[in-house]
mmCIF file of C-alpha atoms in Angstrom:
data_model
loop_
_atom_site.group_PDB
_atom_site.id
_atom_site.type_symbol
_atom_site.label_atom_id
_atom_site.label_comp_id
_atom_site.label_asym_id
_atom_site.label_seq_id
_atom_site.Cartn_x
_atom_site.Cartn_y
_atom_site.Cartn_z
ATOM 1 C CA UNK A 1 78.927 -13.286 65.901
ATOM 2 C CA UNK A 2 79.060 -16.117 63.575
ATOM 3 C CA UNK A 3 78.068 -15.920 60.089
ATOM 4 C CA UNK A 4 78.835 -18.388 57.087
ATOM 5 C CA UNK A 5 82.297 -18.762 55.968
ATOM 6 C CA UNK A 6 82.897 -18.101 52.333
ATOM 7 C CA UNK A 7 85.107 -18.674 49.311
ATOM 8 C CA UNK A 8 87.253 -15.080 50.588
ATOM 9 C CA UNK A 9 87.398 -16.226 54.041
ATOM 10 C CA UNK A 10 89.602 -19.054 52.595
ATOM 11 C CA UNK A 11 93.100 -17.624 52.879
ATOM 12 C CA UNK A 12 92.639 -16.424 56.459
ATOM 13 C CA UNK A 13 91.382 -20.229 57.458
ATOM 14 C CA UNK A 14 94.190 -21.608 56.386
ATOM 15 C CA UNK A 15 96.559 -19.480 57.640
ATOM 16 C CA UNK A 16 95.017 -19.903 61.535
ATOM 17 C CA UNK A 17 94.522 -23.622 60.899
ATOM 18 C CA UNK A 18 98.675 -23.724 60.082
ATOM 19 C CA UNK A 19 99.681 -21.612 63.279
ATOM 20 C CA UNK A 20 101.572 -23.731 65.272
ATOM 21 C CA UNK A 21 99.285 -22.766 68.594
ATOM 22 C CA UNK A 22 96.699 -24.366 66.482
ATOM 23 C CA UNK A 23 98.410 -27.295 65.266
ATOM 24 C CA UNK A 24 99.395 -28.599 68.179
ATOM 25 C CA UNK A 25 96.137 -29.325 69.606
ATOM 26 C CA UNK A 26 94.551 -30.579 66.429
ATOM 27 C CA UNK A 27 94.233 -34.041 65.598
ATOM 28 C CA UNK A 28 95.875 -33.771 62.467
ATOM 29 C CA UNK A 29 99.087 -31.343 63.202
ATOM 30 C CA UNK A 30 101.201 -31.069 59.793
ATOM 31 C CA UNK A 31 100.884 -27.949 57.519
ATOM 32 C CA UNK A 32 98.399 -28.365 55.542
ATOM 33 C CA UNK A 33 99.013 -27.229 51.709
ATOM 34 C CA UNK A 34 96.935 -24.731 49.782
ATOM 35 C CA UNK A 35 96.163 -27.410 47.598
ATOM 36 C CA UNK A 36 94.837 -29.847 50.425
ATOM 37 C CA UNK A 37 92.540 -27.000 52.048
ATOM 38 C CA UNK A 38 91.040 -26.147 48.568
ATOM 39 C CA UNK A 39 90.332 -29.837 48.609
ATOM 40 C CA UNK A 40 88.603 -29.908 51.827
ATOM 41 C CA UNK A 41 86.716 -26.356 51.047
ATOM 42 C CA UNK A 42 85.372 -27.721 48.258
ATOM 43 C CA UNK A 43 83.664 -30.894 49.815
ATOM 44 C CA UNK A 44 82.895 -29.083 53.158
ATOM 45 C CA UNK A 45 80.930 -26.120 51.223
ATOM 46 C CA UNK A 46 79.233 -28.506 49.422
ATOM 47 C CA UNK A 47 78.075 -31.172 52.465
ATOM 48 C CA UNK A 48 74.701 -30.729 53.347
ATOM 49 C CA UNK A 49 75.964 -32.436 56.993
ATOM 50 C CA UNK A 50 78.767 -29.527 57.529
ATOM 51 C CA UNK A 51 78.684 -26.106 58.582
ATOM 52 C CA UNK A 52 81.777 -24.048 58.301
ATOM 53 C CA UNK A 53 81.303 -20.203 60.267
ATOM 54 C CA UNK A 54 83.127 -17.824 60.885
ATOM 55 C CA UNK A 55 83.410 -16.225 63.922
ATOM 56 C CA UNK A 56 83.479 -12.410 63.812
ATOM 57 C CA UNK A 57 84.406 -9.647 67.103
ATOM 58 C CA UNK A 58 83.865 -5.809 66.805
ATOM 59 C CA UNK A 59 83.505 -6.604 63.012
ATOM 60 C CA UNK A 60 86.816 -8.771 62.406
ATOM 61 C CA UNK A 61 86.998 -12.411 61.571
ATOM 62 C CA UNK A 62 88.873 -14.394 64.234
ATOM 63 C CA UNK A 63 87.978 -17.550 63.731
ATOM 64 C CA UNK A 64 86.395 -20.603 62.628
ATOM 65 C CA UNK A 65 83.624 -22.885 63.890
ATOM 66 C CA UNK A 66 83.328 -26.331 62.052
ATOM 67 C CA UNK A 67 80.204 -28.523 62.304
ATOM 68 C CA UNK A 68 80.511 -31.665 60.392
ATOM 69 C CA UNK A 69 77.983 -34.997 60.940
ATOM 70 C CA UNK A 70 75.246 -33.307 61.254
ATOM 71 C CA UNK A 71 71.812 -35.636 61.748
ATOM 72 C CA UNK A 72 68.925 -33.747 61.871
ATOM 73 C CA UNK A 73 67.082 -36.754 62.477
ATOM 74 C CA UNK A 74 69.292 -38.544 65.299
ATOM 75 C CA UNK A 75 69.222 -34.428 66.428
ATOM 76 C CA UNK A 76 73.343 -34.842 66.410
ATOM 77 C CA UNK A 77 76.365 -33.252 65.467
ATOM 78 C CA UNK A 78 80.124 -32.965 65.789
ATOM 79 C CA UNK A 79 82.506 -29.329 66.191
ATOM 80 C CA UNK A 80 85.234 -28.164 66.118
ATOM 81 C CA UNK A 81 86.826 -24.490 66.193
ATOM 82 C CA UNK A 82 90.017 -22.702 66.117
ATOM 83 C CA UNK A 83 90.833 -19.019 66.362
ATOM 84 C CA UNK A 84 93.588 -15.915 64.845
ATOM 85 C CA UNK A 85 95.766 -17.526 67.666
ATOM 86 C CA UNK A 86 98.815 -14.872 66.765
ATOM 87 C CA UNK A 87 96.453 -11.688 66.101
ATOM 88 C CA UNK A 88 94.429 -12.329 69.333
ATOM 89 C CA UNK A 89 97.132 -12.331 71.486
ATOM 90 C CA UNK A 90 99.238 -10.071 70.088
ATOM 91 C CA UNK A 91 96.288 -7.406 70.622
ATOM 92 C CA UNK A 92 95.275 -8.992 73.956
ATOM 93 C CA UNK A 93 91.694 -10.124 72.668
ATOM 94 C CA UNK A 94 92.738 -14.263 73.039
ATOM 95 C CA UNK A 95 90.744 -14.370 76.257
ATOM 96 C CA UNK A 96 87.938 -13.141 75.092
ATOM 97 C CA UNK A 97 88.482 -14.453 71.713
ATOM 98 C CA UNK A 98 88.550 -18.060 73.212
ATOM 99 C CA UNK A 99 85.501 -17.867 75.191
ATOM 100 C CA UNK A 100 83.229 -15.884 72.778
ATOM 101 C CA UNK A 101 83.933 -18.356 70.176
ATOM 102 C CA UNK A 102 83.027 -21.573 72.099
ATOM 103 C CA UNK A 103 79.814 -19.950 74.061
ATOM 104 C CA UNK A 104 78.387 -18.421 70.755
ATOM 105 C CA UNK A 105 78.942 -21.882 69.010
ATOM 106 C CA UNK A 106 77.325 -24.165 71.973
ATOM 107 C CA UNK A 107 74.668 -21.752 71.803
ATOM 108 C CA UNK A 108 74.344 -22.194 67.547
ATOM 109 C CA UNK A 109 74.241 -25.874 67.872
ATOM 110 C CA UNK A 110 70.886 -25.621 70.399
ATOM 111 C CA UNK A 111 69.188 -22.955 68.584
ATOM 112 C CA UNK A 112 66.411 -23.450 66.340
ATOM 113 C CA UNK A 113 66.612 -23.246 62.406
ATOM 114 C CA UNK A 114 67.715 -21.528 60.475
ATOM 115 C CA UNK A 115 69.730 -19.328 63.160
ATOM 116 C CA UNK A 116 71.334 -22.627 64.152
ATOM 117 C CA UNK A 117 71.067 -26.405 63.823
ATOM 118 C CA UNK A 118 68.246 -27.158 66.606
ATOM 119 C CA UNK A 119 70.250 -30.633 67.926
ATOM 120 C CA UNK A 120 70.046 -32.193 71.232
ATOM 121 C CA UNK A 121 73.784 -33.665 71.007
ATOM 122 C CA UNK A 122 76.757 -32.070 70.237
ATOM 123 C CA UNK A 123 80.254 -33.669 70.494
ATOM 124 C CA UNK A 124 83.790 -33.127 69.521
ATOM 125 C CA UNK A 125 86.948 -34.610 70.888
ATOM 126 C CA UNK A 126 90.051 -32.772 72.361
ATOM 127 C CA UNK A 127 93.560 -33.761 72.901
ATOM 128 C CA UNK A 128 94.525 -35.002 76.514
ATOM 129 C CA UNK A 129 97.277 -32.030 76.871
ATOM 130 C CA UNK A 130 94.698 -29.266 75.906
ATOM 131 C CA UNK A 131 93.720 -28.029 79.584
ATOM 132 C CA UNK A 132 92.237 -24.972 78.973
ATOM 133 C CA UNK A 133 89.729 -26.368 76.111
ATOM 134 C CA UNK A 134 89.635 -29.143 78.666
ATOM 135 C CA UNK A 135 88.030 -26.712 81.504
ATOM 136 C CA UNK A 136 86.069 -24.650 79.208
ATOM 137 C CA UNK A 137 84.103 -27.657 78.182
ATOM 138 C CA UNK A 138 83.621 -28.805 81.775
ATOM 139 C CA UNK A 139 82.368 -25.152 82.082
ATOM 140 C CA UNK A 140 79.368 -25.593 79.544
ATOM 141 C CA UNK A 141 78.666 -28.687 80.283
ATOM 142 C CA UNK A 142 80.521 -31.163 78.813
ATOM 143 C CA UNK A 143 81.220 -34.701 79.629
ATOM 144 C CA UNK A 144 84.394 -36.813 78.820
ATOM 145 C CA UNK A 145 84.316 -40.113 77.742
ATOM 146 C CA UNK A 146 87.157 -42.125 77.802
ATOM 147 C CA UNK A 147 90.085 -41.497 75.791
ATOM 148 C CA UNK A 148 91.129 -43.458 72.751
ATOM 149 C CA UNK A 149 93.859 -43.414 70.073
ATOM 150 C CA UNK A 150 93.640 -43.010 66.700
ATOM 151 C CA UNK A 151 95.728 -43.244 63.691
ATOM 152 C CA UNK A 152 96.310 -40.139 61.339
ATOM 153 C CA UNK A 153 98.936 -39.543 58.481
ATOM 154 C CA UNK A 154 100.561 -37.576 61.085
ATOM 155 C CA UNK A 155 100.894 -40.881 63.469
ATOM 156 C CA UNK A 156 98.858 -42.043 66.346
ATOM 157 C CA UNK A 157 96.948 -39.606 68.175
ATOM 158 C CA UNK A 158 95.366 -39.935 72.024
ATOM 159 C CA UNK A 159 91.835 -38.033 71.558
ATOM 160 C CA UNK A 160 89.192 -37.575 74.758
ATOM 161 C CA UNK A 161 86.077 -37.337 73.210
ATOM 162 C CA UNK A 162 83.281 -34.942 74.578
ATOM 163 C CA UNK A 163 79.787 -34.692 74.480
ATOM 164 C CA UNK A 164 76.766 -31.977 75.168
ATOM 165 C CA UNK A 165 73.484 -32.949 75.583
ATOM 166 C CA UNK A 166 71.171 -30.034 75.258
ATOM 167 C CA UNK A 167 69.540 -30.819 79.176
ATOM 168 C CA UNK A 168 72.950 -30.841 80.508
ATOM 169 C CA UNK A 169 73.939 -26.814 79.899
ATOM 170 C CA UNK A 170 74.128 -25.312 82.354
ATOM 171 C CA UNK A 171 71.741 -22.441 83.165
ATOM 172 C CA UNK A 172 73.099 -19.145 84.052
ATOM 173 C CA UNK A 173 72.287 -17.508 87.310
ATOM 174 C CA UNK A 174 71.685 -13.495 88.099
ATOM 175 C CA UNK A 175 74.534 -12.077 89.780
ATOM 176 C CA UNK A 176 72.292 -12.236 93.174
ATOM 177 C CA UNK A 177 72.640 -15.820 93.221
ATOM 178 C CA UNK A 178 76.331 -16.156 92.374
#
């Protein structure tokens, strides 16, 4: 389930977002202070273009879905996500976790207001090394463009970036067809 993050989901955000599982396949990778996260919570709570959920099994927060440029006129937006990469594997729910997360966002981005943000684009980027994310968005659908490099205060970065039109999903077939 997602729901909308709030002001006491805060500590647990940061903390994921600092694991080093997560850090290495961000763009940005350093620690990021308490100070610079309150920073960022306080524009991204505030920007009508963001969305910041939180993604929720069996009742338990275990993640966080980011949507940020959001045009509801061009019908567009951008995501991101990253999960309680040390508590779902150490109770063996990172599997599930993973896929959960990125199927129940795909499906938030399509879905009409206000359950979701009703767009007909959705696109992210992912780092070249990422495989798994890299599959998982072939999976649903997406498309890679071609990869470029960009400069952060943590360096220079290669990024692929991927895209989801809402025609391209693919459409799930009954277990007699598979």
């Amino acid at each position: 389930m997602l729901r909308r993050a709030t002001d006491a989901d805060i500590p647990s955000m940061l903390a994921w977002r600092n694991q080093e599982a997560n850090r290495s396949v961000s763009i940005n990778q350093h620690l990021i202070t308490a100070e610079e996260h309150a920073a960022w919570w306080s524009r991204a709570s505030q920007d009508p273009t963001r969305r910041v959920l939180m993604f929720e099994y069996a009742s338990r927060p275990l993640g966080v879905v980011t949507f940020f440029d959001h045009d509801p006129v061009a019908r567009s937006a951008s995501w991101g996500f990253y999960l309680d990469h040390d508590g779902t594997t150490a109770d063996g729910t990172a599997l599930l976790a993973w896929t959960k997360i990125m199927r129940e966002a795909v499906a938030y981005a399509f879905a009409p207001e206000p359950d979701g943000l009703d767009i007909d684009l959705l696109q992210g980027e992912v780092l070249p090394h990422n495989e798994s994310v890299r599959a998982m968005n072939r999976r649903l659908g997406f498309t890679e463009g071609e990869p470029y490099e960009q400069t952060t205060d943590d360096g220079v970065v290669t990024a692929i970036p991927v895209s989801l039109h809402r025609d391209d999903r693919p459409t799930r077939r009954s277990a007699k067809e598979q």
